[in-house]
Amino acid sequence: MTLHDLTVAQLETKLRQKEVSALETAQYFLARGAMHEKLGAYLAIDAEVTLAQARAADRRISAGESAPLLGVPIAHKDIFVTRDFPSTAGSRMLQDYRSPFDASVVARLGHGAPGQGPGAGAVTLGKLNCDEFAMGSSNENSAYRPARNPWDTSRIPGGSSGGSAVAVAARLAPAATGTDTGGSIRQPASFCGITGIKPTYGRASRYGMIAFASSLDQAGPLAHTAQDCALLLSAMCGADPERDSTSLDMPAEDFTRSLGDSLEGLRIGVPREFFGEGLASGVRAAIDAALAEYRKLGARLVEISLPRTELSIPVYYIIAPAEASSNLSRFDGVKFGHRASHYGDLLDMYKKTRAEGFGDEVKRRIMIGTYVLSHGYYDAYYLQAQKIRRMIADDFQQAFRSCDVIAGPVAPTVAWKIGEHGNDPLADYLADIFTLPASLAGLPGMSVPCGFGEGHMPVGLQLIGNYFGEAKLLNAAHRFQQATDFHLRRPEGV
Ligand code: GLN
């Protein structure tokens, strides 16, 4: 078995038992990254930094130290700031930007930080491609390069955590971090045939995660198995009261603890609204088969309704741009990032800097967001959207009275062709319909590989849990993966 066939759990065991060193492992994955450079997974690599971290991990292993991911190489979405690598958020605005500190999630997974504990000991392979400021569904909004789906390189990998999904699916990294504001972990995981989870809002610290829409942004892992996701998520989550006031004051949790529990009697809610017009027949067939598998595993299917599913699109595309317009006001050419080289007065400097630094989609969101927050429109749009957001969250609570977990498709279709949506942003927005509701409600959601649809492209089953139901979700996914092998399939040439 070669190193890239191993799960994080298997790799960690081999490292701990000194069957392979962290240095060899890091070198191996760096070489694979270079070999598959054309997939566009990475925005930054720095072999010296990675190898130095690997050597440090080897020293800790030799000293008999233990940490949950000691020496395991992972890569980070380039929306997390890192001290040792550039942090661009996929934007020209932050080209070559270097952060003076590591994001809390990066510190927790890696070598720790004051107030963050000792760290899980993972080694960083580099920074991964993403849509600019995490705005997008295809990775085509990256200011640097598209990322390609390893299952069919003429197709998008999904977004905004596209590079993360590509890196894992193409075995360039055993696991990666991502962020999910409206589906950006679940949708690329689904499109690339891997597993990903977004925890309950507030579980993971947002400190050092370059902000898109602060009331929605959450970090989470992408990996091959639910077990690996559980391992990474356990390291990533935890209160960070000094640095993120919205991080939940809850003790760290071991999300692997209930892996293996029986699904006998588990009530799986199947929302009627997730199976209407627009759902591709190949996706539907894969989801139906997955639900049948769950029945075999002892679960009971209950029909439920999430009546405001369609409204989640206008609601999200008001709230997210509103928050984005406010968050992105910090990029003014003064504090950090790009500054126009030729300008007249201060106002002209702001204008030129922002015109040059931001891409089209980001500008579109800033304009929409500024509009819906402006005097006279605030009540008509922003406030209304906030009210409906609350109703969407209430609909879930109503649904969870009759079920324990909700299941349905992650997306209405498989990954589309690069360029297929052309200059039609609405086509992208509409494809977010099934991931947005859980985001707006702040609920945990995951994507589990469950088959293949149109063009023999991967399909992901979405599992949505109630608040703090991550362990239950991960176990439901784990049991499914013990009974199926979709998560082990790999694209040709990988
Ligand atoms: N596709 C959605 C958007 O463009 C979600 C992005 C995300 O989750 N970061 O906003």
Short mmCIF file of C-alpha atoms and ligand atoms in Angstrom, two decimals:
data_model
loop_
_atom_site.label_atom_id
_atom_site.label_comp_id
_atom_site.label_asym_id
_atom_site.label_seq_id
_atom_site.Cartn_x
_atom_site.Cartn_y
_atom_site.Cartn_z
CA MET A 1 0.00 0.00 0.00
CA THR A 2 1.42 3.38 -0.95
CA LEU A 3 1.25 6.32 1.43
CA HIS A 4 -1.45 8.12 -0.50
CA ASP A 5 -3.81 5.17 -0.08
CA LEU A 6 -3.80 5.57 3.68
CA THR A 7 -6.40 7.36 5.71
CA VAL A 8 -5.34 9.89 8.31
CA ALA A 9 -6.02 7.30 11.04
CA GLN A 10 -3.82 4.69 9.31
CA LEU A 11 -1.08 7.19 8.59
CA GLU A 12 -1.03 8.39 12.17
CA THR A 13 -0.55 4.79 13.37
CA LYS A 14 2.33 4.18 10.96
CA LEU A 15 4.00 7.40 12.05
CA ARG A 16 3.58 6.60 15.73
CA GLN A 17 4.98 3.11 15.20
CA LYS A 18 7.88 4.62 13.25
CA GLU A 19 7.15 2.55 10.14
CA VAL A 20 7.52 5.77 8.21
CA SER A 21 8.90 9.15 9.27
CA ALA A 22 7.06 12.46 9.10
CA LEU A 23 9.85 13.70 6.83
CA GLU A 24 9.39 10.87 4.30
CA THR A 25 5.65 11.35 4.40
CA ALA A 26 5.89 15.09 3.78
CA GLN A 27 8.39 14.57 0.94
CA TYR A 28 6.12 11.98 -0.61
CA PHE A 29 3.06 14.24 -0.63
CA LEU A 30 5.04 17.28 -1.83
CA ALA A 31 6.21 15.19 -4.78
CA ARG A 32 2.66 14.10 -5.54
CA GLY A 33 1.54 17.71 -5.41
CA ALA A 34 4.21 18.64 -7.96
CA MET A 35 3.19 15.71 -10.18
CA HIS A 36 -0.44 16.86 -10.28
CA GLU A 37 0.30 20.56 -10.47
CA LYS A 38 -2.13 20.98 -13.38
CA LEU A 39 -5.11 20.29 -11.14
CA GLY A 40 -4.57 23.72 -9.60
CA ALA A 41 -5.09 22.54 -6.03
CA TYR A 42 -2.38 24.65 -4.43
CA LEU A 43 -1.82 28.39 -4.34
CA ALA A 44 1.29 28.22 -2.17
CA ILE A 45 3.81 25.57 -1.28
CA ASP A 46 7.12 26.01 0.49
CA ALA A 47 9.01 22.73 0.79
CA GLU A 48 11.50 24.16 3.26
CA VAL A 49 8.81 25.18 5.71
CA THR A 50 6.97 21.87 5.35
CA LEU A 51 10.10 19.78 5.77
CA ALA A 52 11.19 21.78 8.82
CA GLN A 53 7.80 21.12 10.42
CA ALA A 54 8.12 17.42 9.52
CA ARG A 55 11.57 17.19 11.11
CA ALA A 56 10.21 18.81 14.25
CA ALA A 57 7.40 16.24 14.31
CA ASP A 58 9.94 13.42 13.93
CA ARG A 59 11.87 14.76 16.90
CA ARG A 60 8.70 14.76 19.00
CA ILE A 61 7.87 11.22 17.89
CA SER A 62 11.39 10.05 18.78
CA ALA A 63 11.05 11.68 22.17
CA GLY A 64 7.98 9.53 22.74
CA GLU A 65 5.57 12.47 22.70
CA SER A 66 2.06 11.90 21.50
CA ALA A 67 -0.45 14.18 19.81
CA PRO A 68 -3.51 13.16 17.80
CA LEU A 69 -2.10 14.07 14.36
CA LEU A 70 1.62 14.14 15.06
CA GLY A 71 3.48 14.19 11.73
CA VAL A 72 0.35 13.83 9.56
CA PRO A 73 0.57 16.20 6.58
CA ILE A 74 -2.50 18.30 5.80
CA ALA A 75 -3.15 21.41 3.74
CA HIS A 76 -5.19 24.52 4.48
CA LYS A 77 -7.69 26.45 2.42
CA ASP A 78 -6.06 29.78 1.65
CA ILE A 79 -8.71 31.61 3.63
CA PHE A 80 -6.97 30.73 6.92
CA VAL A 81 -4.11 33.02 7.73
CA THR A 82 -0.75 31.34 8.31
CA ARG A 83 2.51 32.73 9.57
CA ASP A 84 4.72 30.51 7.45
CA PHE A 85 2.91 30.70 4.10
CA PRO A 86 1.30 33.57 2.20
CA SER A 87 -2.45 34.05 2.81
CA THR A 88 -4.35 35.40 -0.19
CA ALA A 89 -8.02 34.36 0.20
CA GLY A 90 -7.79 33.68 -3.55
CA SER A 91 -7.70 37.45 -4.12
CA ARG A 92 -5.31 39.87 -5.83
CA MET A 93 -6.06 42.15 -2.91
CA LEU A 94 -3.92 39.94 -0.68
CA GLN A 95 -1.30 38.83 -3.18
CA ASP A 96 1.88 37.91 -1.26
CA TYR A 97 0.26 38.92 2.03
CA ARG A 98 1.93 37.38 5.09
CA SER A 99 0.07 37.18 8.35
CA PRO A 100 1.98 37.73 11.59
CA PHE A 101 0.01 34.90 13.24
CA ASP A 102 -1.72 31.57 12.56
CA ALA A 103 -5.51 31.23 12.50
CA SER A 104 -6.77 29.43 15.61
CA VAL A 105 -7.82 26.39 13.56
CA VAL A 106 -4.36 26.20 11.96
CA ALA A 107 -2.68 26.49 15.36
CA ARG A 108 -4.89 23.82 16.90
CA LEU A 109 -4.23 21.36 14.10
CA GLY A 110 -0.55 22.17 13.96
CA HIS A 111 1.96 23.30 16.54
CA GLY A 112 -0.41 25.04 18.90
CA ALA A 113 -0.34 28.62 20.14
CA PRO A 114 -0.63 30.43 23.44
CA GLY A 115 -4.19 29.93 24.65
CA GLN A 116 -4.81 27.23 22.04
CA GLY A 117 -3.07 24.35 23.75
CA PRO A 118 -0.17 22.31 22.39
CA GLY A 119 -1.68 21.55 18.95
CA ALA A 120 -2.44 18.22 17.29
CA GLY A 121 0.95 18.08 15.56
CA ALA A 122 -0.06 18.06 11.90
CA VAL A 123 2.46 19.24 9.28
CA THR A 124 1.34 21.87 6.74
CA LEU A 125 1.82 20.98 3.06
CA GLY A 126 0.69 24.35 1.74
CA LYS A 127 -2.23 26.61 1.00
CA LEU A 128 -5.14 25.57 -1.17
CA ASN A 129 -6.94 27.30 -4.00
CA CYS A 130 -10.39 28.76 -3.37
CA ASP A 131 -12.89 31.22 -4.75
CA GLU A 132 -11.99 34.82 -3.97
CA PHE A 133 -12.89 35.51 -0.32
CA ALA A 134 -14.79 32.17 -0.41
CA MET A 135 -17.44 33.61 -2.71
CA GLY A 136 -18.43 31.04 -5.26
CA SER A 137 -19.47 27.50 -6.02
CA SER A 138 -16.95 26.45 -8.64
CA ASN A 139 -13.51 27.80 -7.72
CA GLU A 140 -13.69 29.78 -10.97
CA ASN A 141 -13.69 32.99 -8.94
CA SER A 142 -10.13 32.39 -7.76
CA ALA A 143 -8.03 35.34 -8.91
CA TYR A 144 -5.13 33.00 -9.58
CA ARG A 145 -6.16 29.87 -11.41
CA PRO A 146 -9.06 27.48 -11.78
CA ALA A 147 -8.92 24.20 -9.89
CA ARG A 148 -9.91 21.09 -11.82
CA ASN A 149 -12.02 18.15 -10.77
CA PRO A 150 -9.77 15.05 -10.78
CA TRP A 151 -12.73 12.90 -11.91
CA ASP A 152 -12.97 14.92 -15.13
CA THR A 153 -10.53 17.78 -15.53
CA SER A 154 -12.88 19.65 -17.86
CA ARG A 155 -15.21 20.10 -14.88
CA ILE A 156 -15.19 22.32 -11.81
CA PRO A 157 -14.37 20.77 -8.43
CA GLY A 158 -17.01 22.86 -6.70
CA GLY A 159 -16.34 25.73 -4.38
CA SER A 160 -15.46 27.73 -2.62
CA SER A 161 -13.15 25.14 -0.98
CA GLY A 162 -12.34 23.71 -4.43
CA GLY A 163 -8.61 23.32 -3.90
CA SER A 164 -9.24 21.46 -0.64
CA ALA A 165 -11.52 18.94 -2.34
CA VAL A 166 -9.11 18.48 -5.27
CA ALA A 167 -6.13 17.93 -2.98
CA VAL A 168 -7.92 15.20 -1.04
CA ALA A 169 -9.67 13.55 -4.02
CA ALA A 170 -6.41 13.42 -6.00
CA ARG A 171 -4.54 12.13 -2.93
CA LEU A 172 -2.21 15.13 -2.81
CA ALA A 173 -2.98 15.41 0.90
CA PRO A 174 -4.67 12.91 3.21
CA ALA A 175 -6.96 15.65 4.50
CA ALA A 176 -7.53 19.39 4.22
CA THR A 177 -9.33 22.23 5.93
CA GLY A 178 -12.14 24.18 4.34
CA THR A 179 -14.74 26.74 5.28
CA ASP A 180 -18.46 26.64 4.69
CA THR A 181 -20.58 29.79 4.63
CA GLY A 182 -23.35 28.50 2.39
CA GLY A 183 -22.08 25.07 1.36
CA SER A 184 -18.40 25.47 0.57
CA ILE A 185 -17.28 22.31 2.36
CA ARG A 186 -20.25 20.09 1.54
CA GLN A 187 -20.62 20.94 -2.15
CA PRO A 188 -16.98 20.49 -3.27
CA ALA A 189 -16.78 17.32 -1.15
CA SER A 190 -19.85 16.04 -2.97
CA PHE A 191 -18.53 17.00 -6.42
CA CYS A 192 -15.15 15.35 -5.79
CA GLY A 193 -16.36 12.16 -4.09
CA ILE A 194 -14.92 12.80 -0.63
CA THR A 195 -16.24 13.36 2.89
CA GLY A 196 -16.60 16.77 4.52
CA ILE A 197 -18.31 18.28 7.54
CA LYS A 198 -19.29 21.76 8.63
CA PRO A 199 -19.91 21.84 12.37
CA THR A 200 -22.53 23.79 14.31
CA TYR A 201 -21.91 27.53 14.00
CA GLY A 202 -19.57 28.58 16.81
CA ARG A 203 -17.86 25.21 17.29
CA ALA A 204 -14.66 26.27 15.55
CA SER A 205 -12.98 29.60 16.14
CA ARG A 206 -13.18 32.10 13.28
CA TYR A 207 -10.06 33.90 14.47
CA GLY A 208 -7.72 34.16 11.51
CA MET A 209 -10.30 32.93 9.04
CA ILE A 210 -10.50 35.77 6.53
CA ALA A 211 -14.09 36.90 7.01
CA PHE A 212 -16.77 36.57 4.33
CA ALA A 213 -20.12 36.51 6.19
CA SER A 214 -19.37 36.35 9.89
CA SER A 215 -22.74 35.00 11.06
CA LEU A 216 -22.40 32.03 8.68
CA ASP A 217 -18.68 31.23 8.28
CA GLN A 218 -17.54 27.95 9.83
CA ALA A 219 -14.40 25.86 9.43
CA GLY A 220 -14.37 22.11 8.94
CA PRO A 221 -12.34 19.22 7.51
CA LEU A 222 -12.43 17.40 4.16
CA ALA A 223 -11.03 13.86 4.09
CA HIS A 224 -11.73 10.39 2.74
CA THR A 225 -13.64 8.98 5.66
CA ALA A 226 -16.02 10.11 8.35
CA GLN A 227 -13.54 8.73 10.87
CA ASP A 228 -10.81 11.04 9.55
CA CYS A 229 -13.23 13.96 9.61
CA ALA A 230 -14.00 13.13 13.24
CA LEU A 231 -10.28 13.09 14.11
CA LEU A 232 -9.63 16.45 12.47
CA LEU A 233 -12.80 18.10 13.72
CA SER A 234 -11.98 17.11 17.30
CA ALA A 235 -8.69 18.97 16.96
CA MET A 236 -10.19 22.00 15.20
CA CYS A 237 -13.08 22.77 17.54
CA GLY A 238 -13.07 24.40 20.93
CA ALA A 239 -13.78 27.67 22.66
CA ASP A 240 -11.59 30.66 21.83
CA PRO A 241 -13.08 33.33 24.09
CA GLU A 242 -10.15 35.74 23.84
CA ARG A 243 -10.19 35.85 20.05
CA ASP A 244 -13.66 34.96 18.72
CA SER A 245 -16.60 36.09 20.82
CA THR A 246 -18.96 33.89 18.78
CA SER A 247 -17.01 30.72 19.50
CA LEU A 248 -19.09 28.57 21.81
CA ASP A 249 -18.08 28.13 25.39
CA MET A 250 -18.12 24.34 25.28
CA PRO A 251 -15.46 21.84 26.32
CA ALA A 252 -13.47 20.18 23.54
CA GLU A 253 -15.20 17.06 22.32
CA ASP A 254 -13.95 13.76 20.95
CA PHE A 255 -16.08 13.27 17.86
CA THR A 256 -14.77 9.75 17.33
CA ARG A 257 -16.36 8.58 20.54
CA SER A 258 -19.61 7.22 19.12
CA LEU A 259 -18.26 5.89 15.84
CA GLY A 260 -19.61 2.38 15.45
CA ASP A 261 -22.87 2.89 17.37
CA SER A 262 -25.80 1.03 15.85
CA LEU A 263 -28.20 2.91 13.60
CA GLU A 264 -31.07 0.70 14.71
CA GLY A 265 -34.10 2.93 15.17
CA LEU A 266 -32.40 6.11 13.92
CA ARG A 267 -35.10 8.32 12.37
CA ILE A 268 -33.89 9.88 9.14
CA GLY A 269 -35.99 12.81 7.95
CA VAL A 270 -36.28 13.13 4.19
CA PRO A 271 -37.37 16.65 3.23
CA ARG A 272 -39.94 16.62 0.44
CA GLU A 273 -38.62 19.94 -0.90
CA PHE A 274 -35.18 18.43 -1.63
CA PHE A 275 -36.59 16.07 -4.25
CA GLY A 276 -38.54 18.38 -6.53
CA GLU A 277 -38.06 19.61 -10.05
CA GLY A 278 -34.47 20.43 -10.95
CA LEU A 279 -32.93 17.45 -9.18
CA ALA A 280 -30.90 15.56 -11.79
CA SER A 281 -32.15 12.01 -12.25
CA GLY A 282 -28.69 10.51 -11.75
CA VAL A 283 -28.29 12.37 -8.46
CA ARG A 284 -31.75 11.32 -7.36
CA ALA A 285 -31.01 7.65 -8.10
CA ALA A 286 -27.80 7.76 -6.04
CA ILE A 287 -29.58 9.45 -3.11
CA ASP A 288 -32.49 6.98 -3.25
CA ALA A 289 -30.03 4.07 -3.19
CA ALA A 290 -28.23 5.60 -0.19
CA LEU A 291 -31.50 5.99 1.69
CA ALA A 292 -32.32 2.33 0.93
CA GLU A 293 -28.91 1.40 2.34
CA TYR A 294 -29.72 3.28 5.54
CA ARG A 295 -32.94 1.33 5.85
CA LYS A 296 -30.90 -1.87 5.65
CA LEU A 297 -28.70 -0.51 8.43
CA GLY A 298 -31.74 -0.26 10.68
CA ALA A 299 -32.73 3.38 10.20
CA ARG A 300 -36.31 4.44 9.65
CA LEU A 301 -37.15 7.00 6.96
CA VAL A 302 -39.70 9.70 7.78
CA GLU A 303 -40.99 12.24 5.34
CA ILE A 304 -40.53 15.78 6.60
CA SER A 305 -41.06 19.26 5.21
CA LEU A 306 -38.70 22.24 5.13
CA PRO A 307 -41.23 24.57 3.54
CA ARG A 308 -38.94 27.59 3.14
CA THR A 309 -36.15 25.78 1.29
CA GLU A 310 -36.57 27.93 -1.83
CA LEU A 311 -36.51 31.14 0.18
CA SER A 312 -33.08 30.26 1.50
CA ILE A 313 -31.59 31.49 -1.79
CA PRO A 314 -32.84 35.11 -1.68
CA VAL A 315 -32.35 35.22 2.09
CA TYR A 316 -28.75 34.01 1.90
CA TYR A 317 -27.92 36.23 -1.07
CA ILE A 318 -29.05 39.26 0.95
CA ILE A 319 -27.48 38.41 4.30
CA ALA A 320 -24.14 37.06 3.05
CA PRO A 321 -23.41 40.03 0.74
CA ALA A 322 -24.55 42.47 3.47
CA GLU A 323 -22.01 41.03 5.89
CA ALA A 324 -19.39 40.75 3.15
CA SER A 325 -19.75 44.41 2.19
CA SER A 326 -19.05 45.34 5.78
CA ASN A 327 -16.19 42.85 6.29
CA LEU A 328 -14.43 43.82 3.08
CA SER A 329 -14.43 47.52 3.90
CA ARG A 330 -11.14 46.87 5.71
CA PHE A 331 -9.37 46.41 2.38
CA ASP A 332 -8.75 50.05 1.65
CA GLY A 333 -5.09 50.06 0.68
CA VAL A 334 -4.05 51.50 4.03
CA LYS A 335 -3.73 48.71 6.58
CA PHE A 336 -2.66 45.75 4.50
CA GLY A 337 -2.81 44.16 1.10
CA HIS A 338 -2.80 45.80 -2.28
CA ARG A 339 -2.54 49.55 -2.81
CA ALA A 340 -2.92 51.20 -6.22
CA SER A 341 0.38 52.67 -7.33
CA HIS A 342 -1.05 55.73 -9.09
CA TYR A 343 -3.75 57.86 -7.53
CA GLY A 344 -4.76 61.42 -6.81
CA ASP A 345 -6.27 62.10 -3.39
CA LEU A 346 -7.18 59.66 -0.59
CA LEU A 347 -10.62 58.85 -2.00
CA ASP A 348 -9.08 58.14 -5.37
CA MET A 349 -6.59 55.80 -3.68
CA TYR A 350 -9.44 53.84 -2.05
CA LYS A 351 -11.33 53.61 -5.31
CA LYS A 352 -8.41 52.53 -7.46
CA THR A 353 -7.14 50.08 -4.86
CA ARG A 354 -10.50 48.35 -4.57
CA ALA A 355 -11.17 48.43 -8.31
CA GLU A 356 -7.82 46.74 -8.94
CA GLY A 357 -7.77 44.37 -5.98
CA PHE A 358 -11.24 42.81 -6.12
CA GLY A 359 -12.63 40.52 -8.82
CA ASP A 360 -16.08 40.75 -10.42
CA GLU A 361 -17.98 38.47 -8.04
CA VAL A 362 -16.60 40.21 -4.97
CA LYS A 363 -17.55 43.60 -6.40
CA ARG A 364 -21.02 42.31 -7.20
CA ARG A 365 -21.48 41.17 -3.60
CA ILE A 366 -20.19 44.45 -2.19
CA MET A 367 -22.70 46.32 -4.34
CA ILE A 368 -25.62 44.06 -3.41
CA GLY A 369 -24.63 44.17 0.25
CA THR A 370 -24.25 47.93 0.37
CA TYR A 371 -27.58 48.33 -1.37
CA VAL A 372 -29.57 46.09 0.97
CA LEU A 373 -28.06 47.82 4.00
CA SER A 374 -28.66 51.33 2.76
CA HIS A 375 -31.21 53.67 4.25
CA GLY A 376 -34.65 52.94 2.85
CA TYR A 377 -33.79 49.42 1.74
CA TYR A 378 -32.60 48.03 5.05
CA ASP A 379 -36.16 47.34 6.23
CA ALA A 380 -37.35 46.08 2.86
CA TYR A 381 -34.52 43.63 2.28
CA TYR A 382 -32.09 43.05 5.11
CA LEU A 383 -34.60 43.03 7.95
CA GLN A 384 -37.04 40.84 5.99
CA ALA A 385 -34.25 38.41 5.22
CA GLN A 386 -33.32 38.22 8.89
CA LYS A 387 -36.93 37.41 9.79
CA ILE A 388 -37.16 34.64 7.23
CA ARG A 389 -33.79 33.33 8.39
CA ARG A 390 -35.32 32.83 11.82
CA MET A 391 -38.31 31.02 10.28
CA ILE A 392 -35.98 28.70 8.36
CA ALA A 393 -34.24 27.83 11.64
CA ASP A 394 -37.66 27.23 13.25
CA ASP A 395 -38.67 24.93 10.39
CA PHE A 396 -35.69 22.73 11.21
CA GLN A 397 -36.66 22.58 14.88
CA GLN A 398 -40.15 21.54 13.85
CA ALA A 399 -38.64 18.83 11.60
CA PHE A 400 -36.33 17.54 14.33
CA ARG A 401 -39.38 16.68 16.44
CA SER A 402 -39.97 13.71 14.16
CA CYS A 403 -36.43 12.79 13.14
CA ASP A 404 -32.86 12.59 14.47
CA VAL A 405 -30.96 13.36 11.28
CA ILE A 406 -32.02 14.85 7.95
CA ALA A 407 -30.82 13.38 4.65
CA GLY A 408 -30.98 14.55 1.05
CA PRO A 409 -28.81 15.65 -1.85
CA VAL A 410 -25.99 18.15 -1.34
CA ALA A 411 -26.57 19.71 -4.74
CA PRO A 412 -29.16 19.32 -7.51
CA THR A 413 -26.59 18.20 -10.09
CA VAL A 414 -23.10 16.75 -10.39
CA ALA A 415 -20.12 19.05 -11.06
CA TRP A 416 -20.63 21.13 -14.18
CA LYS A 417 -18.14 21.95 -16.91
CA ILE A 418 -15.66 24.77 -16.40
CA GLY A 419 -17.19 27.85 -18.03
CA GLU A 420 -20.64 26.26 -18.32
CA HIS A 421 -22.34 28.87 -16.16
CA GLY A 422 -20.59 31.58 -18.16
CA ASN A 423 -21.33 35.02 -16.86
CA ASP A 424 -24.52 33.98 -15.14
CA PRO A 425 -23.97 34.28 -11.39
CA LEU A 426 -27.59 33.27 -10.76
CA ALA A 427 -26.91 29.80 -12.16
CA ASP A 428 -24.29 29.38 -9.42
CA TYR A 429 -26.54 30.81 -6.71
CA LEU A 430 -29.44 28.49 -7.56
CA ALA A 431 -27.20 25.44 -7.29
CA ASP A 432 -26.71 26.26 -3.56
CA ILE A 433 -30.36 25.54 -2.74
CA PHE A 434 -29.82 22.44 -0.60
CA THR A 435 -26.82 23.64 1.38
CA LEU A 436 -28.03 27.13 2.29
CA PRO A 437 -30.85 26.16 4.71
CA ALA A 438 -28.53 24.45 7.24
CA SER A 439 -26.06 27.34 6.94
CA LEU A 440 -28.72 29.94 7.69
CA ALA A 441 -29.89 27.90 10.68
CA GLY A 442 -26.30 27.37 11.93
CA LEU A 443 -26.73 23.58 11.90
CA PRO A 444 -24.03 20.99 11.29
CA GLY A 445 -24.05 19.36 7.87
CA MET A 446 -21.91 16.91 5.99
CA SER A 447 -21.41 15.31 2.62
CA VAL A 448 -20.84 11.58 2.25
CA PRO A 449 -19.92 9.94 -1.08
CA CYS A 450 -22.90 7.82 -2.09
CA GLY A 451 -22.60 7.01 -5.79
CA PHE A 452 -22.22 8.43 -9.25
CA GLY A 453 -24.60 10.42 -11.40
CA GLU A 454 -24.51 12.07 -14.81
CA GLY A 455 -21.16 11.72 -16.61
CA HIS A 456 -20.12 9.18 -13.96
CA MET A 457 -19.39 12.08 -11.62
CA PRO A 458 -19.53 11.63 -7.82
CA VAL A 459 -22.68 12.35 -5.83
CA GLY A 460 -22.72 13.28 -2.14
CA LEU A 461 -25.45 12.54 0.36
CA GLN A 462 -26.07 15.46 2.67
CA LEU A 463 -26.68 14.69 6.33
CA ILE A 464 -27.90 17.55 8.51
CA GLY A 465 -27.97 17.27 12.30
CA ASN A 466 -29.47 19.32 15.06
CA TYR A 467 -27.23 21.73 16.99
CA PHE A 468 -24.18 19.92 18.42
CA GLY A 469 -25.21 16.72 16.65
CA GLU A 470 -21.82 16.30 14.92
CA ALA A 471 -21.02 12.99 16.64
CA LYS A 472 -24.35 11.55 15.53
CA LEU A 473 -23.81 12.73 11.94
CA LEU A 474 -20.29 11.37 11.81
CA ASN A 475 -21.45 8.01 13.12
CA ALA A 476 -24.27 7.83 10.58
CA ALA A 477 -21.69 8.52 7.86
CA HIS A 478 -19.22 6.05 9.35
CA ARG A 479 -21.74 3.21 9.41
CA PHE A 480 -22.66 3.96 5.80
CA GLN A 481 -18.97 3.84 4.84
CA GLN A 482 -18.55 0.49 6.57
CA ALA A 483 -21.32 -0.86 4.35
CA THR A 484 -20.31 0.83 1.06
CA ASP A 485 -17.09 1.61 -0.80
CA PHE A 486 -17.87 4.89 -2.58
CA HIS A 487 -15.39 6.73 -0.38
CA LEU A 488 -12.62 4.38 -1.55
CA ARG A 489 -13.19 4.83 -5.28
CA ARG A 490 -10.68 7.03 -6.97
CA PRO A 491 -10.46 9.00 -10.17
CA GLU A 492 -8.48 7.45 -13.00
CA GLY A 493 -4.82 8.43 -13.12
CA VAL A 494 -4.70 9.17 -9.40
N1 GLN B 1 -21.68 29.32 -3.00
C1 GLN B 1 -21.96 30.13 -1.86
C2 GLN B 1 -21.51 31.55 -2.14
O1 GLN B 1 -21.04 31.81 -3.17
C3 GLN B 1 -21.32 29.57 -0.63
C4 GLN B 1 -19.90 29.94 -0.46
C5 GLN B 1 -19.32 29.46 0.85
O2 GLN B 1 -19.88 28.61 1.52
N2 GLN B 1 -18.19 30.03 1.20
O3 GLN B 1 -21.64 32.40 -1.32
#
